[in-house]
Structures are given as structure tokens and as C-alpha cells.
Amino acid sequence: MVKRFNGQEVEQWGQFELTLDGPSAGNPFQEVRLSAQFQYKNLIVEPDGFYDGNGIYRIRFMPDRPGVWRYVTRSNISELDGHDGEFVCIQAAEGNHGPVRVKHSYLFAYEDGTPYMPFGTTCYHWTHHGNEELEELTLQTLKDSPFNKVRMCLLPTRDMRPPLNLVFAGTCPEDIDKTKFNPAFFTHLESRIKDLMQLGIEADLVLFHPYDKGYWGVDNMDAESDAFYLRYVIARLASFRNVWWSLCNEYDFNSYKTVADWDRLLQLTQGQDPYQHLRSIHNGTKMYKSSNLYDFSKPWITHQSIQHWEAELTTEWREAVAKPIVIDEISYEGNSSRRWGNISGEELTHRFWEGLSRGGFVGHGESFINKETRAWISSGGKLYGESTERIAFLRKVMEEGPEDWMAARQEGSYMLLYFGRHQHAYKHVELRKDALYRIEIIDTWEMTIKQIEGTFSGTIKVDLPGKPYIALRISMIGNVN
Amino acid sequence: MVKRFNGQEVEQWGQFELTLDGPSAGNPFQEVRLSAQFQYKNLIVEPDGFYDGNGIYRIRFMPDRPGVWRYVTRSNISELDGHDGEFVCIQAAEGNHGPVRVKHSYLFAYEDGTPYMPFGTTCYHWTHHGNEELEELTLQTLKDSPFNKVRMCLLPTRDMRPPLNLVFAGTCPEDIDKTKFNPAFFTHLESRIKDLMQLGIEADLVLFHPYDKGYWGVDNMDAESDAFYLRYVIARLASFRNVWWSLCNEYDFNSYKTVADWDRLLQLTQGQDPYQHLRSIHNGTKMYKSSNLYDFSKPWITHQSIQHWEAELTTEWREAVAKPIVIDEISYEGNSSRRWGNISGEELTHRFWEGLSRGGFVGHGESFINKETRAWISSGGKLYGESTERIAFLRKVMEEGPEDWMAARQEGSYMLLYFGRHQHAYKHVELRKDALYRIEIIDTWEMTIKQIEGTFSGTIKVDLPGKPYIALRISMIGNVN
């Protein structure tokens, strides 16, 4: 049996999917090996396929070059082996810019070159509870928000009791079977990843975490089980262009694994993912020194995914490792009794400005405990905080500026000077003598931008409102004749 | 000629002064050696005297024991040698508690045992400008404030131009003579130290600083000149009970001197001061690690005089060295363009609470630049900030609590829990099961204290207002029967 897809069109960075019928006896998840070689001219890419239950097998592929692609399947099961065919990859439609890549060491851009600045948020388990209404609400909230990346987990935590959407076969800790997956979990997750894609939101998938403590038995699996899980996840999800791999959240809180284990799993991910999606790992402990972080200079790490509550250290982290800095956790706005979940909107907004103005990126989260919906960081729902609209304002300011605002600052063409808690009455600023500048005073809390009358050059004194959370945006507008 | 003071009465920790006539030819500051042995029973103390100009010599002494003290002078000039006499030391009057000492490792108390908590402020050069009206205004401001310690300098800075009250002979950089002192400078300074004493305020005298940069030539003197200056200062000022010695401000910004130099000058001060006033030295650089501070464990240091902007590190400093922590500079409230001088009153108040609730002390300063009087930290005058009244409120709270609030917290009899930027909706608190407690919610910014109805015991959940800058005061009021 040979299925042919002559003439089928797949968008660039879209998803081609080949569906095959095969055996359902035994444990196909473990026993069946399946992949396909996809060839464009002399380029060959070979993603793994996966068993989707009920005797159905799928191979997914994300083509990155317009033109004709041919494929042929390979399997240890003759029924699945040797299927060949072709499809045409066509130009990406509007709004499809491809996967996000690192650009200019510290920045990101989509593969088509469009700049991408992560303004992330966190909803760890918004897809696990089978509450469609809440998930739709979460998507609506995200749509109305400035957020273009969501950190979300696959594995359950000890606080999540049955029934829930479980990644492995089984329904409760007693019958969970980690030698089989739950295709329904993934089908549902994939539909949500697609929903996010439609909204222009990256899915920063957290593959492991330390929050199970042996309840489901998913944070203390052996090396073989970890690899089995990772390979399946990558086979199913890597062809979604908006996927990032966050190997673990707060990895250092998992006492079952060592840094060597994480190195191995990161390398496995690097080796298995045909598309080289962004890859990082996220620390748990609060530390003062870069040296306590995971060593982000390791070659399988694409960017620095940091937990730290002091955005001021961005400068230090940039000096330590020339990879983008994403402070994915910097404390959440809210009123939780936990230390990480109760800063004010003012404080979170401040930390965003501090991090961005130093050339890093900062992630959002909300943890209000006595509102209509439960904590956003766990379940999604609605946002109640005061930071969200300020982050939207900041994003607008950043997008109006040069793509590489730190380089522009170096060359003197653009400066975003943020004064944080300092409430200057005035400030001396050094500008180039051979250039003319426009200066605007930004009130980051009030979300106002006020241009100072006139143009400026050389060393100048700028009167400031003498209150905290003020920034200056200084833009070169011409030369001095 | 023998002057006798038979029957003269001097208050305990008051000041006895013997005045003698002597030579005025040559340079008496350098050439005349003078001291006196003061004896009470078998205790002998020998302070140096000093030349006060116009052929007048003085020896000052602060007796610490009630009873009859006898003295006899010693000098290399026969005219000044061998003067003897006696006086009666009487009980201290109300409000005179003696000099401040270290107590229970981390705390302070006056010599009579009365607890003393430093709530300091800074007016570096308020006595230098010969502006009596401004000095009186400064004293009035201090009187109305919560501040009971003032950091103040003796040496001028490069920004201070003639005419000014100069510690050495001369009027300008061209004719300054560092082999002679200016008695008028000291007479004036002493009257201000006495004014502070009357107000119950300690004079934390900053003996050196790095702000001259060669203009007056007072921060790059040789070792002999440094010692000459120090001995004179101690001879004149040590007998004022409210004096503290701060060897240098931002010592590490003085490139002319090494840590070994400061060690030597601190040891000299320790050796010369008959009363062992509090002694420390104050750092300039911002650092993350205790190890970068001056090594406060050195035996000639009585307390840790720190500059750092993170009061949270108090906990670390307490662990590092078992001496009181006084964060004398933690940034000033104001609107200065300098990074150290423009935090909000809210932020400074927050830092005070953070430091005090962790068992340290914090110092105040103000640097508003466009008000009726110039920056308080330089010249005194008026205070304009929002922190002063909140610091007064904090002082009241601290004085209502146990003397050793950290020990009380350890034993479970009293807790001052400060939540800073965290805005909890509630908080679980562990109390002793065998005791009953009263709980009060303190709004540190609004300066309100609200008792929660009922009494509490064991592990309890306390509802909180869900806003930043809240503290809980928990006081044991009895036992569970």
C-alpha cells in the first residue's frame, strides 16, 4: 500500500502529516520504530514518526524551503516501511514567520528575519484540567494581552489529582503506565499549541519539573524512561513552529537528577529535534552570582532562561555568556502567601523595565488567590493585575525602537535610559556632538510619553519629574551641520 | 602657678576642663607635650591636653565614676608640668546616660544600661560654613526629628571654597598650614557637639574622607600628619560623651591609603582614646559579598558601619561578624542626579523596615536639590522628605518592643515580621502552642497599627490587606492553661 500526496501543498514552516495504518498489538509505543526521510534537492531531514493509538501512525514534518519535497518512510515493521511520496512547500502566508531563532547573540528573530522580542507569561497547567471553557477564556485573555510566549508544562504535579489530562496511559497514580502515552492528551495539547500559533504566541514547553515528589512518579524516572518520553514529545511536537524546549523548570530542585543528567537530556533533545527549536533550562534557587546558574555557555543551550528577582543582574549575565537573557521568573504579581507570588504590579512593571533597558527580556506571571479564576500561573483564566497593560505599553515602546537597542545605545543613535526607583529632579546626559536628538520623558507607570520641546546635542541637562519609574527615550534625528 | 579646683563638681560622663597658661612662641601644637593623670582610687586615666591658641592650654576629662578624682599634669614644658588638684564627680543628671556602648553583640546601650537604638542621619558639613542661622535651623529640625545620631565631617572637601571654618591654620589652599590647627574651628564644633548632646543626639564624627582630591591636601597627608591630626582631635573631643569615631567615609575611594593605613589609624585611635568611644570605618563601593567589606572582625572595630543599598543583606552580615550592624548609607531620599541621592520616601522607609526587622540599624539622609535649603546631607537645614515621619513611627514601634527583638523572636515571645514588597492576601504564622499572642497589623507607610480581634496560639492563618509594606507585630501575652 502506497499513499501518494502528489500536488499536496504545505506552507513553509507549516506542518505536513503522513498518516499510516499499522499494528496495534503489543506496545507499539515501545516496539515500533518509524521515521521518514524528507528530501529537498540534496537536503535530507529525517524526523521520527509516532504511534497515535488505535493502529494509527503519524509522521509530521515542518518544511523550511519552498519547492518540492519527497519522502520515504523507514520502519522495523514492513507495513510501515517504504511509503514514499511528495508535496509542494509554498510560501508562508501572512503572519507565519517561521520558528524563533537567536539573532545577534542577545536577540531573537523569526526565521524569516522578522524581529521577535519575548514578552512571556506563565500558565503551567492550563491544558490539563479538561475545562474547555477555562481554556477558551485563557486564550481570549492571551489574545487581549501583550504576551507572545507562554511557559506550559506537560507533566502533572502532586497537587493535580485525577481526573486530569495525563501524558502517560492511565488515570491515577496506581495505574499510570509510563511505557505508553496517552494520545488524547497530546491531541488536545496540539490543538492548544495551534491556537497559540494562530495568536502569534510561542509555546515554551516545560518538559520536566520537580513538583511531583513521587506522587505520579514523573520526576524520578530512570534515564531510559526519560529518553522514551523525550523522543515521543519531540516526534509529536517538533513540527509545530512555535514550540520551544525548556528542559526543566527549577531543575536544581529535582534531587533525583544531576547536572550531568540534564546535560544528557539537553543533548538528546538537540540530537532528536530536526528543526533545532530554542532550548534552555530554568533554575530554581535564588543566587547572587552568575556562576551558580546552569552553565549557559554549553553548546546545546540557545538562550539563558533565568529565575532571579533582580533584573539589575542582566548586565552581568550578558557579560558572562553571549546568549539572549530571558528572566522567565522574576516573581509574580499577586497576593499569594508564597514568597514568589505576591509582588505589586508596580514592582513587576519596574522589573520589566529594568531588564529590558539592560538588554534582557523578562517574563510575567500572576498569582491572585481570591479572584473569580484561580492563579493564572497554574490554570490560566483571567488576569487581574496592574502590570499587564504596562507591559503592553513597554512592548510598544520596545517595538518602536531599534531592533538592537543596546547596539544603538553603544553607537549613540538611540538610548532608553530607565531610572527605576531613582527620582531625579534632573539628569545630565552625554549625547554625540555631531548629532541632533529628540528626547521624550516616559512615565512607565502612567504610560505617558512626553516629548521635550526642541532638539538636543552634546552634554545636556534634562529636567525630570522627580518621581520614580521614569525613563528617557533619546532618538537621533539628524546630524549637526 | 597652681590652679586648684577643690570642691568643683563634675557630672558623671560630664566634662572636667583644666585651663593652663603656657608658651605661645614657636609652634606649640607640635612642640608642647601635655597630659594629665586622673586618678580615682587605683584607677588612673591619662588624657592628652591640647593647645587652644593665644598661650592657652587645656586638658579635658570625662569621669565615669562618682567620687573624688585627683589629677596631676605632665608636660615637657615646666610651666605646664606638675599642676595638681581634684574634683568631685557627682551622679549624672536626668537625660545623661553616658557614652554609647555595644551590648549583647548586636545592640547598643548607654553606659548606664539604657538601651540605645541608632536612628541616624547625615549632615556632613553643617558646621563648616559659618552660617549660624542655618545651623540653628538644623538643630531645630533635628530636635523635631526621630534622629539620634548625626554623621558629620571635620575635614573640608574640594567643593567647599573659602571662606569656611577650616580645621587647620590658614584660609585657602595656598596658605593652609597642616602643622597647626584652627582653635576657632574646634571651639565652634564643640559647641555644636554640645548642642547635639543636649538633644540626645550622638555625633558620629567622620575623621577622614576621600572628597578632597588634593584641593586642600587633606586626604593625601603623610602618616605623621594623619597621626598629628588624630591625636589633636582625640585630645579635644574624646571627653564629649556623645562622640563616635568614624575613621573614614568611603575609605576605599581614597587611593592614597591602603587598608593597612586604616588599620594603623584605627589602632592609633583605639590607643589614644581614654574612653573607648565607638569606632568604625565606612566603605564606599557597592558590593554583593560581605567579604568585600572592611573586615569588621578586627579587634579595633566596635560595630559594622556599612554602605549598601540592600538591607536584606543584614542577615548575612550578622552571620559574618557578631557586632552591631549600622547601614549608615543605604541611598538618600531626594531628587539628586547622583545615583546615591534620589530614592523615594517610600523606598527609604522600606529599607529601614527591612534592616531593622532583620536585626540591624539603618541611617537616613536627604538630598533634595530644588528646595528652600540645600541638600540636608551636606548642609543640614530643613527636611522635606516623606520618610522622616515614617522613621519616627518605626522608632516608636521598635522602642515599644523588647530591647533584643531578634532574641525575643528566637524564643517566640515577640515577632516583628515585615513583608516588604510582598502583598500577601494571607500568611501562615507558626506560634508557640503553649503561649497566647496578640497580633497587630502594621501599615508601615500609612503608619497605622490595627490589632486583630482575639488571641492566637499555634499555627494560624492571618488575613493581610494584600498591599506592600505591611508588617505583623506579634506579642506573647500569656500562657495557654
PDB file of C-alpha atoms in Angstrom, chain A residues 191-341:
ATOM      1  CA  SER A 191      -4.811  21.831  19.332  1.00  0.00           C
ATOM      2  CA  ARG A 192      -3.866  24.360  22.047  1.00  0.00           C
ATOM      3  CA  ILE A 193      -0.392  24.815  20.597  1.00  0.00           C
ATOM      4  CA  LYS A 194      -2.078  25.538  17.260  1.00  0.00           C
ATOM      5  CA  ASP A 195      -4.418  28.009  18.977  1.00  0.00           C
ATOM      6  CA  LEU A 196      -1.389  29.770  20.387  1.00  0.00           C
ATOM      7  CA  MET A 197       0.262  29.728  16.962  1.00  0.00           C
ATOM      8  CA  GLN A 198      -2.792  31.455  15.494  1.00  0.00           C
ATOM      9  CA  LEU A 199      -2.409  34.165  18.152  1.00  0.00           C
ATOM     10  CA  GLY A 200       1.298  34.595  17.394  1.00  0.00           C
ATOM     11  CA  ILE A 201       2.269  33.088  20.724  1.00  0.00           C
ATOM     12  CA  GLU A 202       5.249  30.792  21.288  1.00  0.00           C
ATOM     13  CA  ALA A 203       4.679  27.664  23.390  1.00  0.00           C
ATOM     14  CA  ASP A 204       7.650  27.405  25.753  1.00  0.00           C
ATOM     15  CA  LEU A 205       7.168  23.751  26.691  1.00  0.00           C
ATOM     16  CA  VAL A 206       8.488  22.791  30.104  1.00  0.00           C
ATOM     17  CA  LEU A 207       9.417  19.132  29.663  1.00  0.00           C
ATOM     18  CA  PHE A 208      10.346  18.224  33.240  1.00  0.00           C
ATOM     19  CA  HIS A 209       9.762  19.806  36.627  1.00  0.00           C
ATOM     20  CA  PRO A 210      10.412  18.931  40.282  1.00  0.00           C
ATOM     21  CA  TYR A 211       6.841  19.326  41.591  1.00  0.00           C
ATOM     22  CA  ASP A 212       5.727  15.722  41.644  1.00  0.00           C
ATOM     23  CA  LYS A 213       7.710  14.443  44.625  1.00  0.00           C
ATOM     24  CA  GLY A 214       6.973  10.866  43.724  1.00  0.00           C
ATOM     25  CA  TYR A 215       3.164  11.197  43.583  1.00  0.00           C
ATOM     26  CA  TRP A 216       2.785  10.396  39.862  1.00  0.00           C
ATOM     27  CA  GLY A 217       6.359   9.187  39.642  1.00  0.00           C
ATOM     28  CA  VAL A 218       7.249  11.507  36.761  1.00  0.00           C
ATOM     29  CA  ASP A 219      10.146  13.470  38.237  1.00  0.00           C
ATOM     30  CA  ASN A 220      12.164  10.420  39.285  1.00  0.00           C
ATOM     31  CA  MET A 221      12.008   8.288  36.143  1.00  0.00           C
ATOM     32  CA  ASP A 222      15.094   6.379  35.019  1.00  0.00           C
ATOM     33  CA  ALA A 223      17.263   7.521  32.132  1.00  0.00           C
ATOM     34  CA  GLU A 224      15.587   5.168  29.671  1.00  0.00           C
ATOM     35  CA  SER A 225      12.081   6.379  30.540  1.00  0.00           C
ATOM     36  CA  ASP A 226      13.191   9.996  30.320  1.00  0.00           C
ATOM     37  CA  ALA A 227      14.593   9.375  26.838  1.00  0.00           C
ATOM     38  CA  PHE A 228      11.456   7.440  25.799  1.00  0.00           C
ATOM     39  CA  TYR A 229       9.291  10.372  26.878  1.00  0.00           C
ATOM     40  CA  LEU A 230      11.518  12.985  25.242  1.00  0.00           C
ATOM     41  CA  ARG A 231      11.658  11.165  21.900  1.00  0.00           C
ATOM     42  CA  TYR A 232       7.878  10.849  21.767  1.00  0.00           C
ATOM     43  CA  VAL A 233       7.352  14.506  22.662  1.00  0.00           C
ATOM     44  CA  ILE A 234       9.797  15.616  20.008  1.00  0.00           C
ATOM     45  CA  ALA A 235       8.305  13.287  17.366  1.00  0.00           C
ATOM     46  CA  ARG A 236       4.832  14.729  18.014  1.00  0.00           C
ATOM     47  CA  LEU A 237       5.544  18.373  18.716  1.00  0.00           C
ATOM     48  CA  ALA A 238       8.746  19.488  16.988  1.00  0.00           C
ATOM     49  CA  SER A 239       6.906  20.164  13.728  1.00  0.00           C
ATOM     50  CA  PHE A 240       4.894  22.967  15.375  1.00  0.00           C
ATOM     51  CA  ARG A 241       6.873  26.068  14.505  1.00  0.00           C
ATOM     52  CA  ASN A 242       6.007  27.913  17.724  1.00  0.00           C
ATOM     53  CA  VAL A 243       7.488  25.320  20.086  1.00  0.00           C
ATOM     54  CA  TRP A 244      10.427  25.994  22.445  1.00  0.00           C
ATOM     55  CA  TRP A 245      12.053  23.365  24.667  1.00  0.00           C
ATOM     56  CA  SER A 246      12.508  24.244  28.298  1.00  0.00           C
ATOM     57  CA  LEU A 247      14.092  21.048  29.565  1.00  0.00           C
ATOM     58  CA  CYS A 248      13.160  21.583  33.162  1.00  0.00           C
ATOM     59  CA  ASN A 249      11.685  24.156  35.474  1.00  0.00           C
ATOM     60  CA  GLU A 250      13.686  24.802  38.647  1.00  0.00           C
ATOM     61  CA  TYR A 251      15.911  21.888  37.680  1.00  0.00           C
ATOM     62  CA  ASP A 252      18.068  22.246  40.777  1.00  0.00           C
ATOM     63  CA  PHE A 253      15.059  21.478  42.991  1.00  0.00           C
ATOM     64  CA  ASN A 254      14.915  17.988  41.484  1.00  0.00           C
ATOM     65  CA  SER A 255      17.120  15.930  43.759  1.00  0.00           C
ATOM     66  CA  TYR A 256      16.801  12.807  41.603  1.00  0.00           C
ATOM     67  CA  LYS A 257      18.851  14.282  38.791  1.00  0.00           C
ATOM     68  CA  THR A 258      22.303  15.787  38.434  1.00  0.00           C
ATOM     69  CA  VAL A 259      23.577  18.459  36.080  1.00  0.00           C
ATOM     70  CA  ALA A 260      25.100  15.602  34.053  1.00  0.00           C
ATOM     71  CA  ASP A 261      21.591  14.159  33.612  1.00  0.00           C
ATOM     72  CA  TRP A 262      20.311  17.488  32.346  1.00  0.00           C
ATOM     73  CA  ASP A 263      23.289  17.809  30.032  1.00  0.00           C
ATOM     74  CA  ARG A 264      22.433  14.399  28.587  1.00  0.00           C
ATOM     75  CA  LEU A 265      18.737  15.194  28.135  1.00  0.00           C
ATOM     76  CA  LEU A 266      19.513  18.550  26.566  1.00  0.00           C
ATOM     77  CA  GLN A 267      21.921  16.858  24.161  1.00  0.00           C
ATOM     78  CA  LEU A 268      19.311  14.214  23.365  1.00  0.00           C
ATOM     79  CA  THR A 269      16.839  16.980  22.549  1.00  0.00           C
ATOM     80  CA  GLN A 270      19.441  18.715  20.437  1.00  0.00           C
ATOM     81  CA  GLY A 271      20.085  15.468  18.550  1.00  0.00           C
ATOM     82  CA  GLN A 272      16.436  14.497  18.057  1.00  0.00           C
ATOM     83  CA  ASP A 273      14.884  17.805  17.064  1.00  0.00           C
ATOM     84  CA  PRO A 274      15.228  18.179  13.258  1.00  0.00           C
ATOM     85  CA  TYR A 275      14.409  21.891  13.482  1.00  0.00           C
ATOM     86  CA  GLN A 276      16.639  22.974  16.321  1.00  0.00           C
ATOM     87  CA  HIS A 277      13.962  24.806  18.274  1.00  0.00           C
ATOM     88  CA  LEU A 278      15.161  27.067  21.078  1.00  0.00           C
ATOM     89  CA  ARG A 279      16.463  25.056  24.025  1.00  0.00           C
ATOM     90  CA  SER A 280      17.202  26.062  27.595  1.00  0.00           C
ATOM     91  CA  ILE A 281      16.798  25.023  31.224  1.00  0.00           C
ATOM     92  CA  HIS A 282      15.466  27.077  34.111  1.00  0.00           C
ATOM     93  CA  ASN A 283      16.970  27.323  37.599  1.00  0.00           C
ATOM     94  CA  GLY A 284      15.178  27.303  40.911  1.00  0.00           C
ATOM     95  CA  THR A 285      17.487  28.693  43.558  1.00  0.00           C
ATOM     96  CA  LYS A 286      17.961  32.365  44.143  1.00  0.00           C
ATOM     97  CA  MET A 287      21.564  33.275  43.723  1.00  0.00           C
ATOM     98  CA  TYR A 288      23.741  36.341  43.614  1.00  0.00           C
ATOM     99  CA  LYS A 289      26.349  35.072  41.233  1.00  0.00           C
ATOM    100  CA  SER A 290      26.126  34.058  37.600  1.00  0.00           C
ATOM    101  CA  SER A 291      28.408  31.178  38.465  1.00  0.00           C
ATOM    102  CA  ASN A 292      25.578  29.495  40.375  1.00  0.00           C
ATOM    103  CA  LEU A 293      23.374  29.326  37.306  1.00  0.00           C
ATOM    104  CA  TYR A 294      23.387  26.433  34.871  1.00  0.00           C
ATOM    105  CA  ASP A 295      26.350  26.995  32.590  1.00  0.00           C
ATOM    106  CA  PHE A 296      24.532  28.558  29.671  1.00  0.00           C
ATOM    107  CA  SER A 297      27.701  28.636  27.607  1.00  0.00           C
ATOM    108  CA  LYS A 298      27.235  24.904  26.921  1.00  0.00           C
ATOM    109  CA  PRO A 299      26.692  24.429  23.187  1.00  0.00           C
ATOM    110  CA  TRP A 300      23.281  22.755  23.472  1.00  0.00           C
ATOM    111  CA  ILE A 301      21.818  25.853  25.164  1.00  0.00           C
ATOM    112  CA  THR A 302      20.408  28.545  22.892  1.00  0.00           C
ATOM    113  CA  HIS A 303      19.405  31.167  25.463  1.00  0.00           C
ATOM    114  CA  GLN A 304      19.623  31.889  29.191  1.00  0.00           C
ATOM    115  CA  SER A 305      16.325  31.034  30.882  1.00  0.00           C
ATOM    116  CA  ILE A 306      16.777  32.534  34.319  1.00  0.00           C
ATOM    117  CA  GLN A 307      14.920  32.716  37.571  1.00  0.00           C
ATOM    118  CA  HIS A 308      16.142  35.659  39.594  1.00  0.00           C
ATOM    119  CA  TRP A 309      14.401  38.534  41.289  1.00  0.00           C
ATOM    120  CA  GLU A 310      16.974  41.189  40.435  1.00  0.00           C
ATOM    121  CA  ALA A 311      16.743  42.344  36.861  1.00  0.00           C
ATOM    122  CA  GLU A 312      19.777  44.555  37.500  1.00  0.00           C
ATOM    123  CA  LEU A 313      21.945  41.459  37.072  1.00  0.00           C
ATOM    124  CA  THR A 314      21.058  41.339  33.382  1.00  0.00           C
ATOM    125  CA  THR A 315      24.184  43.358  32.727  1.00  0.00           C
ATOM    126  CA  GLU A 316      26.304  40.752  34.492  1.00  0.00           C
ATOM    127  CA  TRP A 317      24.638  37.844  32.678  1.00  0.00           C
ATOM    128  CA  ARG A 318      25.230  39.481  29.308  1.00  0.00           C
ATOM    129  CA  GLU A 319      28.897  39.764  30.134  1.00  0.00           C
ATOM    130  CA  ALA A 320      29.058  36.165  31.339  1.00  0.00           C
ATOM    131  CA  VAL A 321      27.508  34.454  28.298  1.00  0.00           C
ATOM    132  CA  ALA A 322      26.755  35.932  24.861  1.00  0.00           C
ATOM    133  CA  LYS A 323      23.287  34.402  24.530  1.00  0.00           C
ATOM    134  CA  PRO A 324      19.872  36.027  24.938  1.00  0.00           C
ATOM    135  CA  ILE A 325      18.713  36.556  28.515  1.00  0.00           C
ATOM    136  CA  VAL A 326      15.134  35.660  29.348  1.00  0.00           C
ATOM    137  CA  ILE A 327      14.308  36.102  33.031  1.00  0.00           C
ATOM    138  CA  ASP A 328      11.350  33.751  32.850  1.00  0.00           C
ATOM    139  CA  GLU A 329      10.627  34.080  36.541  1.00  0.00           C
ATOM    140  CA  ILE A 330      11.240  37.326  38.412  1.00  0.00           C
ATOM    141  CA  SER A 331       8.366  36.936  40.969  1.00  0.00           C
ATOM    142  CA  TYR A 332       4.721  37.131  40.073  1.00  0.00           C
ATOM    143  CA  GLU A 333       2.266  39.912  40.637  1.00  0.00           C
ATOM    144  CA  GLY A 334      -0.331  38.772  43.126  1.00  0.00           C
ATOM    145  CA  ASN A 335      -1.240  38.232  46.737  1.00  0.00           C
ATOM    146  CA  SER A 336      -0.176  34.638  47.275  1.00  0.00           C
ATOM    147  CA  SER A 337       1.289  33.694  50.624  1.00  0.00           C
ATOM    148  CA  ARG A 338       4.265  32.149  48.809  1.00  0.00           C
ATOM    149  CA  ARG A 339       7.304  34.370  48.512  1.00  0.00           C
ATOM    150  CA  TRP A 340       7.453  34.133  44.726  1.00  0.00           C
ATOM    151  CA  GLY A 341       3.853  35.136  44.144  1.00  0.00           C
TER     152      GLY A 341
END
